[in-house]
PDB file of C-alpha atoms and ligand atoms in Angstrom:
ATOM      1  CA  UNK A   1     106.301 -59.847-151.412  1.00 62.00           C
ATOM      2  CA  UNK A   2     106.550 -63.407-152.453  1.00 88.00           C
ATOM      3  CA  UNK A   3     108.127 -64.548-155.580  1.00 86.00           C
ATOM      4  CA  UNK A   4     105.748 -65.859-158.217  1.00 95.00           C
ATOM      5  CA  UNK A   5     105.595 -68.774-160.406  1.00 98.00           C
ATOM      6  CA  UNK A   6     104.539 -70.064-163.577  1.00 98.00           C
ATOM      7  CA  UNK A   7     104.523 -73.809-164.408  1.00 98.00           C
ATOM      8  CA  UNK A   8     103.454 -75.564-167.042  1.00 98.00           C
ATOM      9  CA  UNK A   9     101.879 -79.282-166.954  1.00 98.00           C
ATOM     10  CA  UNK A  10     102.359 -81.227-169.847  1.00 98.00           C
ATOM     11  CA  UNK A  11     100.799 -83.965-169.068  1.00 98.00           C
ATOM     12  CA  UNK A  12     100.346 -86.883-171.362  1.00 98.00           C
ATOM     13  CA  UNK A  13     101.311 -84.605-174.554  1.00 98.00           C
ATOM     14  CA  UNK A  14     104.380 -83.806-176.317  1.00 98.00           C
ATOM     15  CA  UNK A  15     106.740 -85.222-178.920  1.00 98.00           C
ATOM     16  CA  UNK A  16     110.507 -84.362-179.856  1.00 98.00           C
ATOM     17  CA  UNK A  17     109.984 -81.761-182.803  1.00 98.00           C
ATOM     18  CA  UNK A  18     106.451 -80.658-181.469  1.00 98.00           C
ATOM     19  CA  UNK A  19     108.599 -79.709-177.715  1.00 98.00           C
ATOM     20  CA  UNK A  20     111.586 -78.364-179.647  1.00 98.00           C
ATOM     21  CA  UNK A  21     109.695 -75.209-181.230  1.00 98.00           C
ATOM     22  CA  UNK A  22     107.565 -74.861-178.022  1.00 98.00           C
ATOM     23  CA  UNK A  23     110.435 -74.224-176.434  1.00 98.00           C
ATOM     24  CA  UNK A  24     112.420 -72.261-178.528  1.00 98.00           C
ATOM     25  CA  UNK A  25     109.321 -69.646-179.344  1.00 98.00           C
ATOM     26  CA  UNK A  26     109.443 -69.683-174.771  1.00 98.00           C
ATOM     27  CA  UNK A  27     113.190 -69.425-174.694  1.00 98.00           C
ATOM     28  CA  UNK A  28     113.044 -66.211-177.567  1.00 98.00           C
ATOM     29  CA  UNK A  29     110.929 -63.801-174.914  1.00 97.00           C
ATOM     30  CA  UNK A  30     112.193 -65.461-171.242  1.00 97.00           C
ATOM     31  CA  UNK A  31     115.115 -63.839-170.049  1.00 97.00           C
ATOM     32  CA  UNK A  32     117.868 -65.649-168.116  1.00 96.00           C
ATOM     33  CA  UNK A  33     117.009 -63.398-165.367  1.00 95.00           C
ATOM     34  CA  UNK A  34     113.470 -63.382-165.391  1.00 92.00           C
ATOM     35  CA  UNK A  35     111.827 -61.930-162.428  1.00 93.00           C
ATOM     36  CA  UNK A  36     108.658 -64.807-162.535  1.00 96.00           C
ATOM     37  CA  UNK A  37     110.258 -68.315-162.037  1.00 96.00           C
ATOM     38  CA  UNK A  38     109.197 -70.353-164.832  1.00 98.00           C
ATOM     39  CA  UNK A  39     109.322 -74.012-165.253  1.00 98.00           C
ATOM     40  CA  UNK A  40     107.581 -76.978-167.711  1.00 98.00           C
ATOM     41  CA  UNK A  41     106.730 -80.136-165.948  1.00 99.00           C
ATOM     42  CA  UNK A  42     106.976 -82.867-168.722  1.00 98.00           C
ATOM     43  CA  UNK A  43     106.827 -86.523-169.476  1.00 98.00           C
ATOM     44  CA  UNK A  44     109.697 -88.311-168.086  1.00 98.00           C
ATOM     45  CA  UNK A  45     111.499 -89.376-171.352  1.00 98.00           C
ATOM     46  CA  UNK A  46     111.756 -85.964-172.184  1.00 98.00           C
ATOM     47  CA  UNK A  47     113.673 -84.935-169.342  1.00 98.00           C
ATOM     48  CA  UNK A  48     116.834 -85.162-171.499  1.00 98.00           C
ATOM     49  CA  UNK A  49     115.766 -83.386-173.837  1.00 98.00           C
ATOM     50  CA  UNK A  50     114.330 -80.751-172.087  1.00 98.00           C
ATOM     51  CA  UNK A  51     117.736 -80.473-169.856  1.00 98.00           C
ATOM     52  CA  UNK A  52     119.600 -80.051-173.546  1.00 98.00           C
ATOM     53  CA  UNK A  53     117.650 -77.241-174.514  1.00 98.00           C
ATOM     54  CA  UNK A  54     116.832 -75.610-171.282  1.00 98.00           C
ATOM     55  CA  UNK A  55     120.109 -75.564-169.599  1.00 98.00           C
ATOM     56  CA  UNK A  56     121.834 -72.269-168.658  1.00 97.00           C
ATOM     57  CA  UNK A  57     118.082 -70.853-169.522  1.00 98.00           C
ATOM     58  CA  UNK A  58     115.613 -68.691-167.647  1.00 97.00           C
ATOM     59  CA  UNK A  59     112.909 -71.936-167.685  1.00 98.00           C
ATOM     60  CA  UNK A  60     113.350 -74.556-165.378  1.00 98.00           C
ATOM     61  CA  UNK A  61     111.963 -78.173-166.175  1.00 98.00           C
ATOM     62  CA  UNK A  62     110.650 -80.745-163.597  1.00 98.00           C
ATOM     63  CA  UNK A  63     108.511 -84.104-163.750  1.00 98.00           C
ATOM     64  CA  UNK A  64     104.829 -84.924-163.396  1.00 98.00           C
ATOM     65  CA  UNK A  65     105.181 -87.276-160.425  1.00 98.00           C
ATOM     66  CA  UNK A  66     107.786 -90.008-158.869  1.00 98.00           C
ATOM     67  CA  UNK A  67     108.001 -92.931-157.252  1.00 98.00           C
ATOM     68  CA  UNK A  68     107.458 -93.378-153.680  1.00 98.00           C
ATOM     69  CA  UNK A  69     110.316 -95.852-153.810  1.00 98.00           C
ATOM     70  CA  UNK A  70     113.801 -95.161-154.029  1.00 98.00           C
ATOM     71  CA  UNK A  71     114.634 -98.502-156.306  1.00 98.00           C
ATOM     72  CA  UNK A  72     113.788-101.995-156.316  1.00 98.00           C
ATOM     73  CA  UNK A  73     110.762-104.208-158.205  1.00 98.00           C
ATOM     74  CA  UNK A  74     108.395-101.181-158.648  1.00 98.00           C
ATOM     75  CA  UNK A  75     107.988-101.669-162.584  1.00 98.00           C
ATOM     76  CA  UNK A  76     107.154 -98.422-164.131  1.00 97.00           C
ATOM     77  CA  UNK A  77     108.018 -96.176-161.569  1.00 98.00           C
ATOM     78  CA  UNK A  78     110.382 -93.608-162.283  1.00 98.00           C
ATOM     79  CA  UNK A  79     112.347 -92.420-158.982  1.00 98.00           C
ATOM     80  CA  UNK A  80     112.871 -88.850-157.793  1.00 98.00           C
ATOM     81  CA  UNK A  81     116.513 -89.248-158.091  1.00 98.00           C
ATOM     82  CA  UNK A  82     116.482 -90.160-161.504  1.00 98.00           C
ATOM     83  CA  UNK A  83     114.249 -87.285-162.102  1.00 98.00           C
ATOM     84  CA  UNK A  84     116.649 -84.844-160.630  1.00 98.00           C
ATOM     85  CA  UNK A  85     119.937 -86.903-162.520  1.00 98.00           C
ATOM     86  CA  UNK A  86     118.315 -85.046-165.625  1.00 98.00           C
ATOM     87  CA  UNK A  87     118.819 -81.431-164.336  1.00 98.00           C
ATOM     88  CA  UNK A  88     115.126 -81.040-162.886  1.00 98.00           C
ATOM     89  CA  UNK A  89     114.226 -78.556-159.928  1.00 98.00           C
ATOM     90  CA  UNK A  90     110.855 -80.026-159.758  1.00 98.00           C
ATOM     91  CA  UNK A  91     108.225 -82.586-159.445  1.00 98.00           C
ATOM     92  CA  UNK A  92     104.662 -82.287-158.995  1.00 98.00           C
ATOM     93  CA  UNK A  93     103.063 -85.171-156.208  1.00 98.00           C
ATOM     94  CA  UNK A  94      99.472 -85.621-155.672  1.00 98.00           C
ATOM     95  CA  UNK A  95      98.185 -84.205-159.312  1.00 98.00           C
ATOM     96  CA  UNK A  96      94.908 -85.171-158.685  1.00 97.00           C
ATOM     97  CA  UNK A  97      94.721 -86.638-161.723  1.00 97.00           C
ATOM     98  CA  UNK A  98      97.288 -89.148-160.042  1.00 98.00           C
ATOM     99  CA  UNK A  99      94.682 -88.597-157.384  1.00 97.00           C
ATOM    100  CA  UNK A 100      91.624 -89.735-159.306  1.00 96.00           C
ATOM    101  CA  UNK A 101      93.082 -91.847-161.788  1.00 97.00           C
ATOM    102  CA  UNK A 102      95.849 -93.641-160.656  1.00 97.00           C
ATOM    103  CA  UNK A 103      94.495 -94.131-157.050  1.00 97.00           C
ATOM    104  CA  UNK A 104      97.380 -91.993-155.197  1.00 98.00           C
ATOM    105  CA  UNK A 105      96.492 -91.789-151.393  1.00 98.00           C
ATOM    106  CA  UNK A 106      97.237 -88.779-149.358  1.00 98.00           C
ATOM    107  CA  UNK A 107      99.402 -90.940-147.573  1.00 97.00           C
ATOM    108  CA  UNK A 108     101.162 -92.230-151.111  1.00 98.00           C
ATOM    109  CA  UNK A 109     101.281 -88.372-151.862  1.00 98.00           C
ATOM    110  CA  UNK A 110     103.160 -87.328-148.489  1.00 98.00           C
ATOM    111  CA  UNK A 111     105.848 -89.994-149.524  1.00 98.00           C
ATOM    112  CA  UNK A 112     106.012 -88.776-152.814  1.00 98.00           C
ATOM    113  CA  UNK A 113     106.762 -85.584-151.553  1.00 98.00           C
ATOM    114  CA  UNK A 114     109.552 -86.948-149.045  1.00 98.00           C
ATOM    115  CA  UNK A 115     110.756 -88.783-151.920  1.00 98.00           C
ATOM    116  CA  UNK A 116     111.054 -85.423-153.857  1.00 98.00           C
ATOM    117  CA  UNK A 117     112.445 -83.620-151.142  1.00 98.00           C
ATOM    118  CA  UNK A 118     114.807 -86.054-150.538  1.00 98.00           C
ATOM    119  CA  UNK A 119     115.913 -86.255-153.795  1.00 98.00           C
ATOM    120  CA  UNK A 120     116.297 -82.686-153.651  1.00 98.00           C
ATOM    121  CA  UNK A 121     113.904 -81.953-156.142  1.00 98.00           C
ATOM    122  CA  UNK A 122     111.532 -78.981-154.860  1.00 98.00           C
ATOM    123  CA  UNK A 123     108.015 -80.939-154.640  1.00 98.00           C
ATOM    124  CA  UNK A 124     105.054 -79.342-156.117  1.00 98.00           C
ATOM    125  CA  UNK A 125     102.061 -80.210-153.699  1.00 98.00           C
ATOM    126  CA  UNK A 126      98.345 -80.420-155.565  1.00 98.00           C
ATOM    127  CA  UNK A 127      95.270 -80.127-153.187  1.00 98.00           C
ATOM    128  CA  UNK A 128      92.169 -79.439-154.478  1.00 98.00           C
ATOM    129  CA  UNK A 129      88.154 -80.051-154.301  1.00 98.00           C
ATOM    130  CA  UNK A 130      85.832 -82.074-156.001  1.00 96.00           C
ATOM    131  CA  UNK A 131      82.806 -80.038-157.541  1.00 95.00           C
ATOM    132  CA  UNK A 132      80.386 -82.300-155.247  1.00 95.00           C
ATOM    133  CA  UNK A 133      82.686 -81.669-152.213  1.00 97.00           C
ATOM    134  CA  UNK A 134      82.281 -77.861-152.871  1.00 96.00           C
ATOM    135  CA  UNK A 135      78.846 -78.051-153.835  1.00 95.00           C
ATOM    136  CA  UNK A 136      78.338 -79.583-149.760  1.00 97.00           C
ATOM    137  CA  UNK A 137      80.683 -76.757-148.497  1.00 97.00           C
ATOM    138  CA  UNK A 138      83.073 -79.454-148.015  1.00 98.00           C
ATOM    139  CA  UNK A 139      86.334 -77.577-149.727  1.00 98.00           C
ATOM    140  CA  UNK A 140      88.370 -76.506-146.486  1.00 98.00           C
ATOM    141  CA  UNK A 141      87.519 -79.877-144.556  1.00 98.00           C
ATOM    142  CA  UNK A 142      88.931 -81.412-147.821  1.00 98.00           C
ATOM    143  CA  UNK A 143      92.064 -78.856-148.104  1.00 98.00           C
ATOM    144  CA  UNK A 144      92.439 -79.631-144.658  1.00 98.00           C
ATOM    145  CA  UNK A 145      92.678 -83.186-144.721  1.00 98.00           C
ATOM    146  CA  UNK A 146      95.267 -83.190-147.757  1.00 98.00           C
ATOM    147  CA  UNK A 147      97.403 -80.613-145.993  1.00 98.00           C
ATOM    148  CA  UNK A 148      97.302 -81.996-143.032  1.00 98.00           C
ATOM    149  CA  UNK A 149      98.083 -85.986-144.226  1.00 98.00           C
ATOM    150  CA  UNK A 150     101.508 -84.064-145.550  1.00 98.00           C
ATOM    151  CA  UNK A 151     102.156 -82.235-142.571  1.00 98.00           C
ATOM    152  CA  UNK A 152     101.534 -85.192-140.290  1.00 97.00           C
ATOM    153  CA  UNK A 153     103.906 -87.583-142.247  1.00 96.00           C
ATOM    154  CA  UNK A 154     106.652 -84.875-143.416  1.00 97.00           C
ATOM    155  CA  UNK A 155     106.519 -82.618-140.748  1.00 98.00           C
ATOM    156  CA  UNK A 156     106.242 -78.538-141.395  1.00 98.00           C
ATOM    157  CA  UNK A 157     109.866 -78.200-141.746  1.00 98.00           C
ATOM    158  CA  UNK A 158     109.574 -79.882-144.795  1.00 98.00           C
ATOM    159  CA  UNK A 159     107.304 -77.165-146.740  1.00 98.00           C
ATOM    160  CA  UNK A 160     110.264 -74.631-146.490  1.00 97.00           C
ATOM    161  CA  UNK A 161     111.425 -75.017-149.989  1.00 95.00           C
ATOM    162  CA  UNK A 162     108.900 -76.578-151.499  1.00 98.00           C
ATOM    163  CA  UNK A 163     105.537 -75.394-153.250  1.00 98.00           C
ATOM    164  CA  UNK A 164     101.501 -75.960-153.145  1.00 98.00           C
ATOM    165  CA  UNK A 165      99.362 -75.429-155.982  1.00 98.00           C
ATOM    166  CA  UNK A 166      95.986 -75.414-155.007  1.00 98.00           C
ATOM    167  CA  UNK A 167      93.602 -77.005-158.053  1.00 98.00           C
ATOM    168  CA  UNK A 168      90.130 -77.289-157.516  1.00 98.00           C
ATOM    169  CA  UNK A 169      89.341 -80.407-159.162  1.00 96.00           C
ATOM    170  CA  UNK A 170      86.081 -79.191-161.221  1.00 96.00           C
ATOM    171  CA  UNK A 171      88.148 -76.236-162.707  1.00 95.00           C
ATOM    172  CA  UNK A 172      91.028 -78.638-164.602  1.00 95.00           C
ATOM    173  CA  UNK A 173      90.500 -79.232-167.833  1.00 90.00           C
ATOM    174  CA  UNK A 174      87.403 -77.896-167.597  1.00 92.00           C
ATOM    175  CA  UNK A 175      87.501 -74.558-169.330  1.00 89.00           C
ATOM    176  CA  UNK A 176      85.654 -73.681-165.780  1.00 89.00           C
ATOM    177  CA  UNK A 177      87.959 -71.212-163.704  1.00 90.00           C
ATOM    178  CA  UNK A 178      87.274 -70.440-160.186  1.00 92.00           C
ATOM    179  CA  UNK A 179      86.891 -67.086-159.374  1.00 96.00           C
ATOM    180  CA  UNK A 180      89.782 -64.800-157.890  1.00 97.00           C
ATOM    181  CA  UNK A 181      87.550 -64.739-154.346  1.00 97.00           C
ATOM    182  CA  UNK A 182      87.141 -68.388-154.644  1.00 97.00           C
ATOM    183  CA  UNK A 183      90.881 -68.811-154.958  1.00 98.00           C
ATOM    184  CA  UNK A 184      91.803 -66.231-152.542  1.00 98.00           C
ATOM    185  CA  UNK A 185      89.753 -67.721-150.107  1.00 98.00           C
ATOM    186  CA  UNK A 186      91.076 -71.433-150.678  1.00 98.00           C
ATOM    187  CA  UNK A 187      94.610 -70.091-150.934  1.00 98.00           C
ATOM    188  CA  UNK A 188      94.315 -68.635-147.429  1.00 98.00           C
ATOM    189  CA  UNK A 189      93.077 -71.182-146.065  1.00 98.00           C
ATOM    190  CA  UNK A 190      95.547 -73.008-147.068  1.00 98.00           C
ATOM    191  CA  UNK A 191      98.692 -71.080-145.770  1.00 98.00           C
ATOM    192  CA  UNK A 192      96.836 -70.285-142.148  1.00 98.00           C
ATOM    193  CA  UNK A 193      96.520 -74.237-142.051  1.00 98.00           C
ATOM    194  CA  UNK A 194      99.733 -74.578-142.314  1.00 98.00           C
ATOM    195  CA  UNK A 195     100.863 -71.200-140.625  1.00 98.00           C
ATOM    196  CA  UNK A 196      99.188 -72.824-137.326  1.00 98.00           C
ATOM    197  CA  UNK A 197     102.317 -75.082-137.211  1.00 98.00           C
ATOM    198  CA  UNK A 198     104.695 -72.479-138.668  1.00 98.00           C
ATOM    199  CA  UNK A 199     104.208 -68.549-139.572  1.00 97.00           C
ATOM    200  CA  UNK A 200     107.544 -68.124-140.977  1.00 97.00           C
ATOM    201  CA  UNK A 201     107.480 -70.770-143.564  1.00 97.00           C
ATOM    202  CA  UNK A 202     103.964 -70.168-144.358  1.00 97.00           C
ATOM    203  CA  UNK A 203     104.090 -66.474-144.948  1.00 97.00           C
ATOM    204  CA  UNK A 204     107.059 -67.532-147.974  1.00 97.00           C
ATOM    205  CA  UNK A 205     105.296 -71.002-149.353  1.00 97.00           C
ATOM    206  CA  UNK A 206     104.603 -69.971-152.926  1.00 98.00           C
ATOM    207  CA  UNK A 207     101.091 -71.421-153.273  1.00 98.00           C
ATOM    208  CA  UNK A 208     100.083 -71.852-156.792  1.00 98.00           C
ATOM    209  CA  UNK A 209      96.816 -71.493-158.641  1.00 98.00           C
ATOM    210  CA  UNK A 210      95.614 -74.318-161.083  1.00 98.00           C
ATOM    211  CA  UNK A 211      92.597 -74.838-162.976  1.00 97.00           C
ATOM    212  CA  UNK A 212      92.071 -73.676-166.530  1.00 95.00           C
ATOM    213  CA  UNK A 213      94.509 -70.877-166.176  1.00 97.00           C
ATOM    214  CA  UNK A 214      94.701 -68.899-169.257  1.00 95.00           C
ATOM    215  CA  UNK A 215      96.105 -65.701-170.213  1.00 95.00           C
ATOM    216  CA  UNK A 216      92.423 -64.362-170.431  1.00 95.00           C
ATOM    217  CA  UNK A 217      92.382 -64.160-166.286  1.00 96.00           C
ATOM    218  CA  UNK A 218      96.027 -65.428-165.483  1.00 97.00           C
ATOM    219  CA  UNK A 219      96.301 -61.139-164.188  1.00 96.00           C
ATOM    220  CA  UNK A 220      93.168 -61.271-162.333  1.00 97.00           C
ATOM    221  CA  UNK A 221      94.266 -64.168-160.230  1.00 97.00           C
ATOM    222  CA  UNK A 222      98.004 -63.394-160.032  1.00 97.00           C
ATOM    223  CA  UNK A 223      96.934 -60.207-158.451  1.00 96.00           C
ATOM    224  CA  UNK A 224      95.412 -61.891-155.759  1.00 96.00           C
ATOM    225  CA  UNK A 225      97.258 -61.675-152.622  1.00 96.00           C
ATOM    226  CA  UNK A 226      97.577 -65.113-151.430  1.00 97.00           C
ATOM    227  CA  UNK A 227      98.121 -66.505-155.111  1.00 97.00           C
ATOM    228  CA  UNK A 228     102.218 -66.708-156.117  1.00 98.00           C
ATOM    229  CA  UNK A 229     101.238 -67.734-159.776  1.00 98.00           C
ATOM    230  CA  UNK A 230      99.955 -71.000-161.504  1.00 98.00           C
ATOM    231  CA  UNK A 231      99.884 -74.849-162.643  1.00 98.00           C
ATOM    232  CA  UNK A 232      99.181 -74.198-166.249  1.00 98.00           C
ATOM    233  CA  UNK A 233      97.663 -77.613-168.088  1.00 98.00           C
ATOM    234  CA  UNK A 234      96.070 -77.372-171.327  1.00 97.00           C
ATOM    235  CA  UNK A 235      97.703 -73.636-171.972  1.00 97.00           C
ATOM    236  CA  UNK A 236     101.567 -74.740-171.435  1.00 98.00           C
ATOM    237  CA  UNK A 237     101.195 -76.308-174.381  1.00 98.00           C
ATOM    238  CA  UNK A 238     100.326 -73.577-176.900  1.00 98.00           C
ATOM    239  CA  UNK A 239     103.526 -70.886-176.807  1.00 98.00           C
ATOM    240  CA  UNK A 240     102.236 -67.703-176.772  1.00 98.00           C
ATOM    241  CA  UNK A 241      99.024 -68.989-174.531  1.00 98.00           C
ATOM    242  CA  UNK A 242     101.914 -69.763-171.694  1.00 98.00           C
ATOM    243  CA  UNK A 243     103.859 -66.765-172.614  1.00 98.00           C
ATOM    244  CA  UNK A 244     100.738 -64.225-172.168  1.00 98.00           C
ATOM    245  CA  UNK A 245     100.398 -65.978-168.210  1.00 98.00           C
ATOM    246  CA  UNK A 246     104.021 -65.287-167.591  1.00 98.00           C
ATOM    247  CA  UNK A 247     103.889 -61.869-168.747  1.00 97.00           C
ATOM    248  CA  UNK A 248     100.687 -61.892-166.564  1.00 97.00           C
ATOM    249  CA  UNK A 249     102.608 -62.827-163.742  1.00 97.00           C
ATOM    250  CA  UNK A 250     105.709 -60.561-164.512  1.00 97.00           C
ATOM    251  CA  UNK A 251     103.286 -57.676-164.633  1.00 96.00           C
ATOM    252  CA  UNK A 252     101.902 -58.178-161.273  1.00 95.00           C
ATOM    253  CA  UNK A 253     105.652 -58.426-159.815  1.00 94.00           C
ATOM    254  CA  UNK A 254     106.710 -55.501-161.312  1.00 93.00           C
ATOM    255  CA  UNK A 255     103.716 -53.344-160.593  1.00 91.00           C
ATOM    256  CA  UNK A 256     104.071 -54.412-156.535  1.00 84.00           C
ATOM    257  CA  UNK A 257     107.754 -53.156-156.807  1.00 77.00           C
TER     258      UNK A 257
HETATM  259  C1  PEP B 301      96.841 -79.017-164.466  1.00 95.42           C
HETATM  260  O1  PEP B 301      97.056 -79.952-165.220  1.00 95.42           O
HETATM  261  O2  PEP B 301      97.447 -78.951-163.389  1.00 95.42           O
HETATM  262  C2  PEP B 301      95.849 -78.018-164.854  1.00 95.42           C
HETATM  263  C3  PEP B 301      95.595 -77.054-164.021  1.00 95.42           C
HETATM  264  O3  PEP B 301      95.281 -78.166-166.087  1.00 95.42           O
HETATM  265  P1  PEP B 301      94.441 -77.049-166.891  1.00 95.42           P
HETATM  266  O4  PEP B 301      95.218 -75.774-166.820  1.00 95.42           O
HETATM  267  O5  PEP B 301      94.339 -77.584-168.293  1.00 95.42           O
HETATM  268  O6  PEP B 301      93.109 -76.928-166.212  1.00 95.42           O
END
C-alpha cells in the first residue's frame, strides 16, 4: 500500500499570531511519527516562521509555487532554493490557480517542477479539469496533455519522488466535491498515463485529491484506491477542519494494515 498524504494550501491567507495557534492546536494531536505525512503549504514570508515552529515536528511545511528561474532580474519571484533554505520538503507547481490566474503554461509548470526537483524540494504537481472541459468529456484529453507536457520536458525519472494532486478545477473553492468514482476514475487515469512510460514509479506516485476536501468526505475519498490523500484549501485553515481529514486519512492507513 502507498503512503498517504495530507496537505494543506494556504493560499493567500495567514498572519503571524493567526498561523501560530493554527499550528500549535495541529502540533497538540500530530505525532512525530505520524503514519499520514502531513504538510502546510504557505505564503513564502512565512516560511521562517513556519520552519521555527515546525521543526523536529510530525508536519512538514512547503511553498505555494517557485520560480522557474534560478536567480537573476525576475522581480517577485521567489526561487526553489530559497524555498528549500527555509527547511521546506515541498512546493506545489501548476496550482491552477497559478494556472488560471497568473497565466502559468504547462510548459512554465514542467520547469517549475525541474526547478523544484532540482532544488530538492519534492514538487507537488496540480492537473485538473475545467467544468466546461468535463462537461464535453474532455477531462482525460486534458489530464493527458498536462501530464504529458511534464513528462515530455522532465522525463519519467523525474516523478520518482515527487507527487500529483489531481484538482478538478470546478470542485476548488467551490464547496462542489467530485465524487469518489469521479476521482477514482481521474486518479487512474492518471497513474496508467504515466505507468505507460514507467510501472514501477507509477504504482508508488502518491497522487493526491483536491477540491473542497473536507472532513465531511475526506474518508470516502481516502478510501479510494488510487487516491494517497489530499490538497486541502479552504479547510487547512480551520484546525480541527484539517485535523478531522488527517485522522480521515490515518484511519484508512490503519484499517488497510
Ligand atoms: C486547493 O487550494 O488546492 C484546494 C483544493 O482548495 P479547496 O480545498 O478550498 O477547494
Amino acid at each position: 500500500m502507498r503512503s498517504k498524504v495530507v496537505v494543506g494550501n494556504w493560499k493567500l491567507n495567514g498572519s503571524l499570531a493567526g498561523n501560530e495557534s493554527l499550528l500549535r492546536a495541529l502540533l497538540r494531536e500530530i505525532p512525530r511519527d505520524t503514519p499520514v505525512a502531513c504538510a502546510v503549504c504557505v505564503p513564502s514570508p512565512y516560511l521562517a516562521q513556519v520552519q521555527g515552529l515546525l521543526t523536529g515536528s510530525g508536519i512538514g511545511w512547503g511553498a505555494q509555487d517557485v520560480s522557474r528561474f534560478e536567480k537573476g532580474a525576475y522581480t517577485g519571484d521567489v526561487a526553489a532554493a530559497m524555498v528549500a533554505e527555509f527547511g521546506a520538503r515541498y512546493a506545489i507547481v501548476g496550482h491552477s490557480e497559478r494556472r488560471t490566474v497568473f497565466g502559468d503554461t504547462d510548459e512554465v509548470v514542467a520547469d517549475k517542477y525541474a526547478a523544484a526537483r532540482k532544488a530538492k524540494l519534492t514538487p507537488i504537481f496540480c492537473v485538473g479539469e475545467t467544468l466546461q472541459e468535463r462537461e464535453q468529456g474532455r477531462t482525460e484529453a486534458v489530464l493527458a496533455r498536462q501530464v504529458d507536457a511534464l513528462l515530455g520536458k522532465c522525463g519519467v525519472a523525474e516523478l520518482e519522488g515527487g507527487i500529483v494532486a489531481y484538482e478538478p478545477v470546478w470542485a476548488i473553492g467551490t464547496g462542489k466535491t467530485a465524487t469518489s468514482a469521479q476521482a477514482q476514475e481521474a486518479h487512474a487515469f492518471i497513474r496508467g498515463r504515466i505507468g505507460a512510460k514507467d510501472q514501477g514509479i507509477s504504482a508508488k506516485l502518491p497522487i493526491l485529491y483536491g477540491g473542497s476536501v473536507k472532513a465531511a468526505n475526506a474518508a470516502e475519498l481516502f478510501a479510494m484506491p488510487d487516491v494517497d490523500g489530499g490538497l486541502v484549501g479552504g479547510a487547512s485553515l480551520v484546525a480541527e477542519e484539517f485535523l478531522a481529514i488527517w485522522r480521515a486519512a490515518v484511519a484508512v492507513v490503519e484499517k488497510g494494515r
